[in-house]
CSV table of N, CA and C in Angstrom, one decimal:
chain,number,residue,atom,x,y,z
T,1,MET,N,144.2,115.4,83.6
T,1,MET,CA,142.7,114.5,83.8
T,1,MET,C,141.9,115.1,85.4
T,2,ILE,N,142.9,115.8,86.6
T,2,ILE,CA,141.9,116.2,88.0
T,2,ILE,C,141.4,117.6,88.0
T,3,ARG,N,141.7,118.1,86.2
T,3,ARG,CA,141.3,119.6,85.6
T,3,ARG,C,139.7,119.6,85.9
T,4,PHE,N,139.6,118.2,84.7
T,4,PHE,CA,137.4,117.7,83.9
T,4,PHE,C,137.6,117.1,85.8
T,5,ALA,N,137.3,116.8,86.7
T,5,ALA,CA,136.7,115.8,87.3
T,5,ALA,C,135.4,117.0,87.8
T,6,PRO,N,136.5,118.3,88.3
T,6,PRO,CA,134.2,119.0,88.0
T,6,PRO,C,133.7,119.5,87.6
T,7,LEU,N,134.0,119.3,86.4
T,7,LEU,CA,132.8,118.8,84.9
T,7,LEU,C,132.4,118.0,84.9
T,8,ALA,N,132.6,116.7,85.0
T,8,ALA,CA,132.8,115.0,84.3
T,8,ALA,C,131.7,115.2,85.8
T,9,ALA,N,131.9,115.8,87.1
T,9,ALA,CA,130.8,115.3,88.0
T,9,ALA,C,129.3,116.4,87.9
T,10,ALA,N,129.9,117.8,87.6
T,10,ALA,CA,128.3,118.9,87.3
T,10,ALA,C,128.0,117.6,85.4
T,11,LEU,N,128.2,117.2,84.5
T,11,LEU,CA,127.5,116.1,83.4
T,11,LEU,C,126.5,115.7,84.3
T,12,SER,N,127.7,114.5,85.0
T,12,SER,CA,126.7,113.5,85.7
T,12,SER,C,125.8,113.9,86.0
T,13,LEU,N,125.1,115.3,87.0
T,13,LEU,CA,123.6,115.6,87.4
T,13,LEU,C,123.0,116.0,86.6
T,14,VAL,N,123.3,116.3,84.9
T,14,VAL,CA,122.7,116.8,84.2
T,14,VAL,C,121.5,115.3,83.8
T,15,ALA,N,122.5,114.4,83.7
T,15,ALA,CA,122.2,113.7,83.1
T,15,ALA,C,120.8,112.8,84.2
T,16,LEU,N,120.5,113.2,85.2
T,16,LEU,CA,119.7,112.9,86.5
T,16,LEU,C,119.0,113.4,85.9
T,17,THR,N,117.2,112.4,86.6
T,17,THR,CA,115.9,112.9,86.1
T,17,THR,C,115.8,114.2,86.5
T,18,PRO,N,115.0,114.9,86.6
T,18,PRO,CA,114.5,116.1,88.0
T,18,PRO,C,113.6,115.5,89.0
T,19,VAL,N,113.3,114.8,89.6
T,19,VAL,CA,112.2,113.8,90.1
T,19,VAL,C,113.9,113.0,91.1
T,20,ALA,N,114.9,112.7,90.3
T,20,ALA,CA,115.7,111.9,91.0
T,20,ALA,C,116.7,113.4,91.7
T,21,ALA,N,117.1,114.3,90.8
T,21,ALA,CA,118.2,115.2,90.7
T,21,ALA,C,117.8,115.9,92.8
T,22,MET,N,116.0,115.9,92.2
T,22,MET,CA,115.4,116.6,93.2
T,22,MET,C,114.9,115.7,95.1
T,23,ALA,N,115.3,114.7,94.6
T,23,ALA,CA,115.6,113.1,95.6
T,23,ALA,C,116.8,113.2,96.5
T,24,GLN,N,117.4,113.4,95.4
T,24,GLN,CA,119.2,113.4,96.1
T,24,GLN,C,119.4,115.2,96.9
T,25,SER,N,118.9,115.7,96.2
T,25,SER,CA,119.3,116.7,97.8
T,25,SER,C,117.9,117.0,98.2
T,26,SER,N,117.3,115.9,99.0
T,26,SER,CA,115.8,116.6,99.7
T,26,SER,C,116.4,115.8,101.0
T,27,TYR,N,115.5,115.6,102.0
T,27,TYR,CA,115.8,114.7,103.6
T,27,TYR,C,114.7,114.6,103.4
T,28,TYR,N,113.2,114.7,103.2
T,28,TYR,CA,111.9,114.1,103.0
T,28,TYR,C,111.8,113.5,101.2
T,29,SER,N,110.7,113.2,101.5
T,29,SER,CA,109.8,112.6,100.0
T,29,SER,C,108.7,111.8,100.5
T,30,ALA,N,108.4,111.9,99.6
T,30,ALA,CA,106.7,111.7,99.5
T,30,ALA,C,105.9,111.1,97.7
T,31,THR,N,105.3,110.4,97.5
T,31,THR,CA,104.9,109.8,97.2
T,31,THR,C,103.2,109.9,96.8
T,32,ALA,N,102.1,110.9,97.0
T,32,ALA,CA,101.2,110.8,96.5
T,32,ALA,C,100.8,109.6,95.8
T,33,THR,N,98.3,109.4,96.1
T,33,THR,CA,98.5,108.7,95.1
T,33,THR,C,98.5,109.1,94.5
T,34,ALA,N,97.9,110.6,94.1
T,34,ALA,CA,97.2,110.9,92.9
T,34,ALA,C,98.6,112.7,93.0
T,35,ALA,N,97.9,113.0,91.9
T,35,ALA,CA,99.5,113.8,91.4
T,35,ALA,C,98.4,115.6,92.4
T,36,PRO,N,99.4,116.4,93.4
T,36,PRO,CA,98.8,117.1,93.1
T,36,PRO,C,98.4,118.0,92.8
T,37,LYS,N,97.1,118.8,92.7
T,37,LYS,CA,97.2,120.1,91.9
T,37,LYS,C,98.5,121.7,91.8
T,38,LYS,N,98.4,121.4,92.8
T,38,LYS,CA,99.9,122.7,93.0
T,38,LYS,C,101.4,121.8,93.1
T,39,THR,N,102.0,122.3,92.7
T,39,THR,CA,103.7,122.2,92.2
T,39,THR,C,104.5,122.4,93.2
T,40,SER,N,104.0,122.9,94.5
T,40,SER,CA,104.8,123.6,95.3
T,40,SER,C,103.2,123.7,96.4
T,41,PHE,N,103.9,123.9,97.8
T,41,PHE,CA,103.4,123.7,99.4
T,41,PHE,C,104.0,124.0,100.7
T,42,VAL,N,104.0,124.4,101.5
T,42,VAL,CA,104.0,124.6,102.8
T,42,VAL,C,103.5,123.6,103.6
T,43,THR,N,104.2,123.4,104.3
T,43,THR,CA,103.7,122.7,105.8
T,43,THR,C,105.1,123.5,107.1
T,44,LYS,N,104.0,124.3,107.6
T,44,LYS,CA,104.7,125.8,108.6
T,44,LYS,C,105.8,126.3,107.8
T,45,THR,N,106.8,125.6,108.0
T,45,THR,CA,107.9,126.4,107.3
T,45,THR,C,108.9,125.6,106.7
T,46,THR,N,108.1,124.3,106.0
T,46,THR,CA,108.7,123.4,104.7
T,46,THR,C,108.7,124.1,103.6
T,47,ILE,N,108.9,123.8,102.4
T,47,ILE,CA,108.5,124.7,101.6
T,47,ILE,C,108.7,123.4,100.3
T,48,TRP,N,107.6,122.2,100.4
T,48,TRP,CA,108.0,121.2,99.4
T,48,TRP,C,108.1,121.0,97.9
T,49,LYS,N,108.5,121.0,97.3
T,49,LYS,CA,108.0,120.7,95.9
T,49,LYS,C,108.2,119.4,95.1
T,50,CYS,N,107.7,119.9,93.8
T,50,CYS,CA,106.2,118.6,93.2
T,50,CYS,C,106.7,118.6,92.1
T,51,GLN,N,106.8,117.3,92.1
T,51,GLN,CA,106.4,116.7,90.2
T,51,GLN,C,106.2,115.8,90.1
T,52,GLY,N,104.8,116.0,89.0
T,52,GLY,CA,103.7,114.5,89.5
T,52,GLY,C,103.7,114.5,91.2
T,53,ALA,N,103.4,113.0,91.0
T,53,ALA,CA,103.1,112.7,92.4
T,53,ALA,C,104.5,112.8,93.5
T,54,GLU,N,105.7,113.0,92.7
T,54,GLU,CA,106.6,113.0,94.1
T,54,GLU,C,107.2,114.4,94.9
T,55,CYS,N,106.8,114.6,95.8
T,55,CYS,CA,107.4,115.4,96.7
T,55,CYS,C,108.6,116.0,97.6
T,56,ALA,N,109.0,116.4,97.2
T,56,ALA,CA,110.2,116.1,98.5
T,56,ALA,C,110.5,117.7,99.2
T,57,ALA,N,111.7,117.7,100.0
T,57,ALA,CA,111.6,118.6,101.1
T,57,ALA,C,112.8,118.7,101.5
T,58,PRO,N,113.5,120.1,102.6
T,58,PRO,CA,114.6,119.5,102.6
T,58,PRO,C,114.1,119.4,104.7
T,59,LYS,N,115.6,119.0,105.0
T,59,LYS,CA,114.9,118.7,106.7
T,59,LYS,C,114.8,120.1,107.1
T,60,SER,N,114.1,119.6,108.3
T,60,SER,CA,113.3,120.6,109.1
T,60,SER,C,113.5,119.9,110.4
T,61,THR,N,112.8,120.9,111.6
T,61,THR,CA,112.6,120.9,112.9
T,61,THR,C,112.2,120.3,113.2
T,62,MET,N,111.1,119.6,112.9
T,62,MET,CA,109.6,118.6,112.6
T,62,MET,C,109.9,117.4,113.2
T,63,GLN,N,108.7,117.4,113.5
T,63,GLN,CA,109.0,115.7,113.9
T,63,GLN,C,108.6,114.8,113.4
T,64,ASP,N,109.3,114.0,112.6
T,64,ASP,CA,109.1,113.2,111.3
T,64,ASP,C,107.7,113.2,111.9
T,65,LYS,N,106.6,112.3,111.5
T,65,LYS,CA,105.7,111.5,111.8
T,65,LYS,C,105.1,112.9,111.6
T,66,VAL,N,105.3,114.2,112.8
T,66,VAL,CA,104.5,115.2,112.2
T,66,VAL,C,104.3,115.6,110.9
T,67,MET,N,105.8,115.3,110.5
T,67,MET,CA,105.5,116.3,108.8
T,67,MET,C,105.1,115.3,108.3
T,68,CYS,N,105.7,113.8,108.5
T,68,CYS,CA,104.0,113.5,107.5
T,68,CYS,C,102.7,113.2,107.2
T,69,GLU,N,102.2,113.6,108.8
T,69,GLU,CA,101.0,114.3,108.5
T,69,GLU,C,101.0,115.5,108.1
T,70,ARG,N,101.9,116.5,108.2
T,70,ARG,CA,101.1,117.7,107.5
T,70,ARG,C,101.3,117.5,105.7
T,71,VAL,N,101.4,116.5,105.2
T,71,VAL,CA,102.0,116.5,103.9
T,71,VAL,C,100.9,115.6,103.4
T,72,ALA,N,100.3,115.1,104.0
T,72,ALA,CA,98.8,114.3,103.9
T,72,ALA,C,97.8,115.1,103.3
T,73,GLN,N,98.1,115.7,104.5
T,73,GLN,CA,97.5,116.9,105.3
T,73,GLN,C,97.0,118.1,104.2
T,74,GLN,N,98.4,118.2,102.7
T,74,GLN,CA,98.5,118.9,101.8
T,74,GLN,C,97.9,118.7,100.7
T,75,ILE,N,98.2,117.1,100.2
T,75,ILE,CA,99.0,116.2,98.9
T,75,ILE,C,97.5,115.4,99.1
T,76,GLY,N,96.7,115.0,99.7
T,76,GLY,CA,96.1,113.7,100.0
T,76,GLY,C,97.0,112.4,100.3
T,77,THR,N,96.3,111.4,100.6
T,77,THR,CA,96.5,109.7,100.4
T,77,THR,C,98.5,109.6,99.9
T,78,LEU,N,99.2,109.0,101.2
T,78,LEU,CA,100.6,109.0,100.2
T,78,LEU,C,100.1,107.4,99.9
T,79,SER,N,101.0,107.1,99.1
T,79,SER,CA,102.0,105.7,98.7
T,79,SER,C,103.0,105.2,99.7
T,80,THR,N,104.2,106.3,99.8
T,80,THR,CA,105.5,106.7,99.8
T,80,THR,C,105.6,107.2,101.3
T,81,PHE,N,106.2,107.6,102.0
T,81,PHE,CA,107.0,108.7,102.6
T,81,PHE,C,108.1,108.3,103.8
T,82,THR,N,109.3,109.1,102.4
T,82,THR,CA,111.0,108.6,103.5
T,82,THR,C,111.5,109.9,104.4
T,83,VAL,N,112.1,109.3,105.1
T,83,VAL,CA,113.2,110.9,106.3
T,83,VAL,C,114.8,109.7,106.0
T,84,ALA,N,115.6,111.2,105.1
T,84,ALA,CA,116.7,110.6,104.9
T,84,ALA,C,116.9,109.6,104.7
T,85,GLY,N,116.2,108.8,103.5
T,85,GLY,CA,116.4,107.6,103.0
T,85,GLY,C,115.7,106.1,104.0
T,86,THR,N,115.1,106.3,104.9
T,86,THR,CA,114.4,105.7,105.2
T,86,THR,C,113.0,106.0,105.1
T,87,ALA,N,112.3,104.6,104.4
T,87,ALA,CA,110.7,104.3,103.7
T,87,ALA,C,109.8,104.1,105.5
T,88,PHE,N,108.8,105.0,105.5
T,88,PHE,CA,108.4,104.6,106.7
T,88,PHE,C,107.7,103.1,106.6
T,89,ASP,N,107.3,102.3,107.7
T,89,ASP,CA,106.6,100.9,107.2
T,89,ASP,C,105.1,101.5,107.1
T,90,ALA,N,104.1,99.9,107.0
T,90,ALA,CA,103.3,100.3,106.6
T,90,ALA,C,102.2,100.5,108.1
T,91,GLU,N,102.8,100.9,109.4
T,91,GLU,CA,101.8,101.0,110.3
T,91,GLU,C,101.9,103.1,110.6
T,92,ALA,N,103.3,102.9,110.4
T,92,ALA,CA,103.1,104.9,110.4
T,92,ALA,C,102.7,105.3,109.4
T,93,LEU,N,102.6,105.1,108.0
T,93,LEU,CA,102.2,105.7,107.3
T,93,LEU,C,100.6,105.2,107.2
T,94,SER,N,99.9,103.9,107.8
T,94,SER,CA,98.9,104.1,108.2
T,94,SER,C,98.6,104.8,108.8
T,95,ALA,N,98.9,105.9,109.7
T,95,ALA,CA,98.9,106.9,110.6
T,95,ALA,C,98.8,108.0,110.1
T,96,CYS,N,100.1,108.2,109.5
T,96,CYS,CA,100.0,109.6,108.2
T,96,CYS,C,99.0,110.0,107.9
T,97,ASN,N,99.1,108.5,107.3
T,97,ASN,CA,97.3,108.7,106.0
T,97,ASN,C,96.2,108.6,107.1
T,98,ALA,N,95.9,109.0,107.9
T,98,ALA,CA,94.8,109.3,108.6
T,98,ALA,C,94.3,110.2,108.3
T,99,ARG,N,95.4,111.3,108.2
T,99,ARG,CA,95.7,112.8,108.5
T,99,ARG,C,94.7,113.0,106.9
T,100,ALA,N,94.9,112.9,105.8
T,100,ALA,CA,95.1,113.1,104.7
T,100,ALA,C,93.7,113.6,104.0
T,101,LYS,N,93.4,114.7,103.9
T,101,LYS,CA,92.3,115.1,102.9
T,101,LYS,C,92.0,114.6,102.6
């Protein structure tokens, strides 16, 4: 049965929705209030991938606050911004959204 463990783990990933899979493999996630027109964009050196209003990206050396602001500049007002599973609070999100396009 141990031989089937890797196969079972791989098959469990297939059942994930694309957004759930994207969120699991990312460090940052952002939800725009309106779906961006592009399915990907770059914030300085970080590539973001979007599906609908949900966007995700790997870890960057950029400060979290600055990353949020750059995302808002690219895709507009955000309803959520999460870093390593921790969502920005209302005050931080509001400051980030002040930079929205």
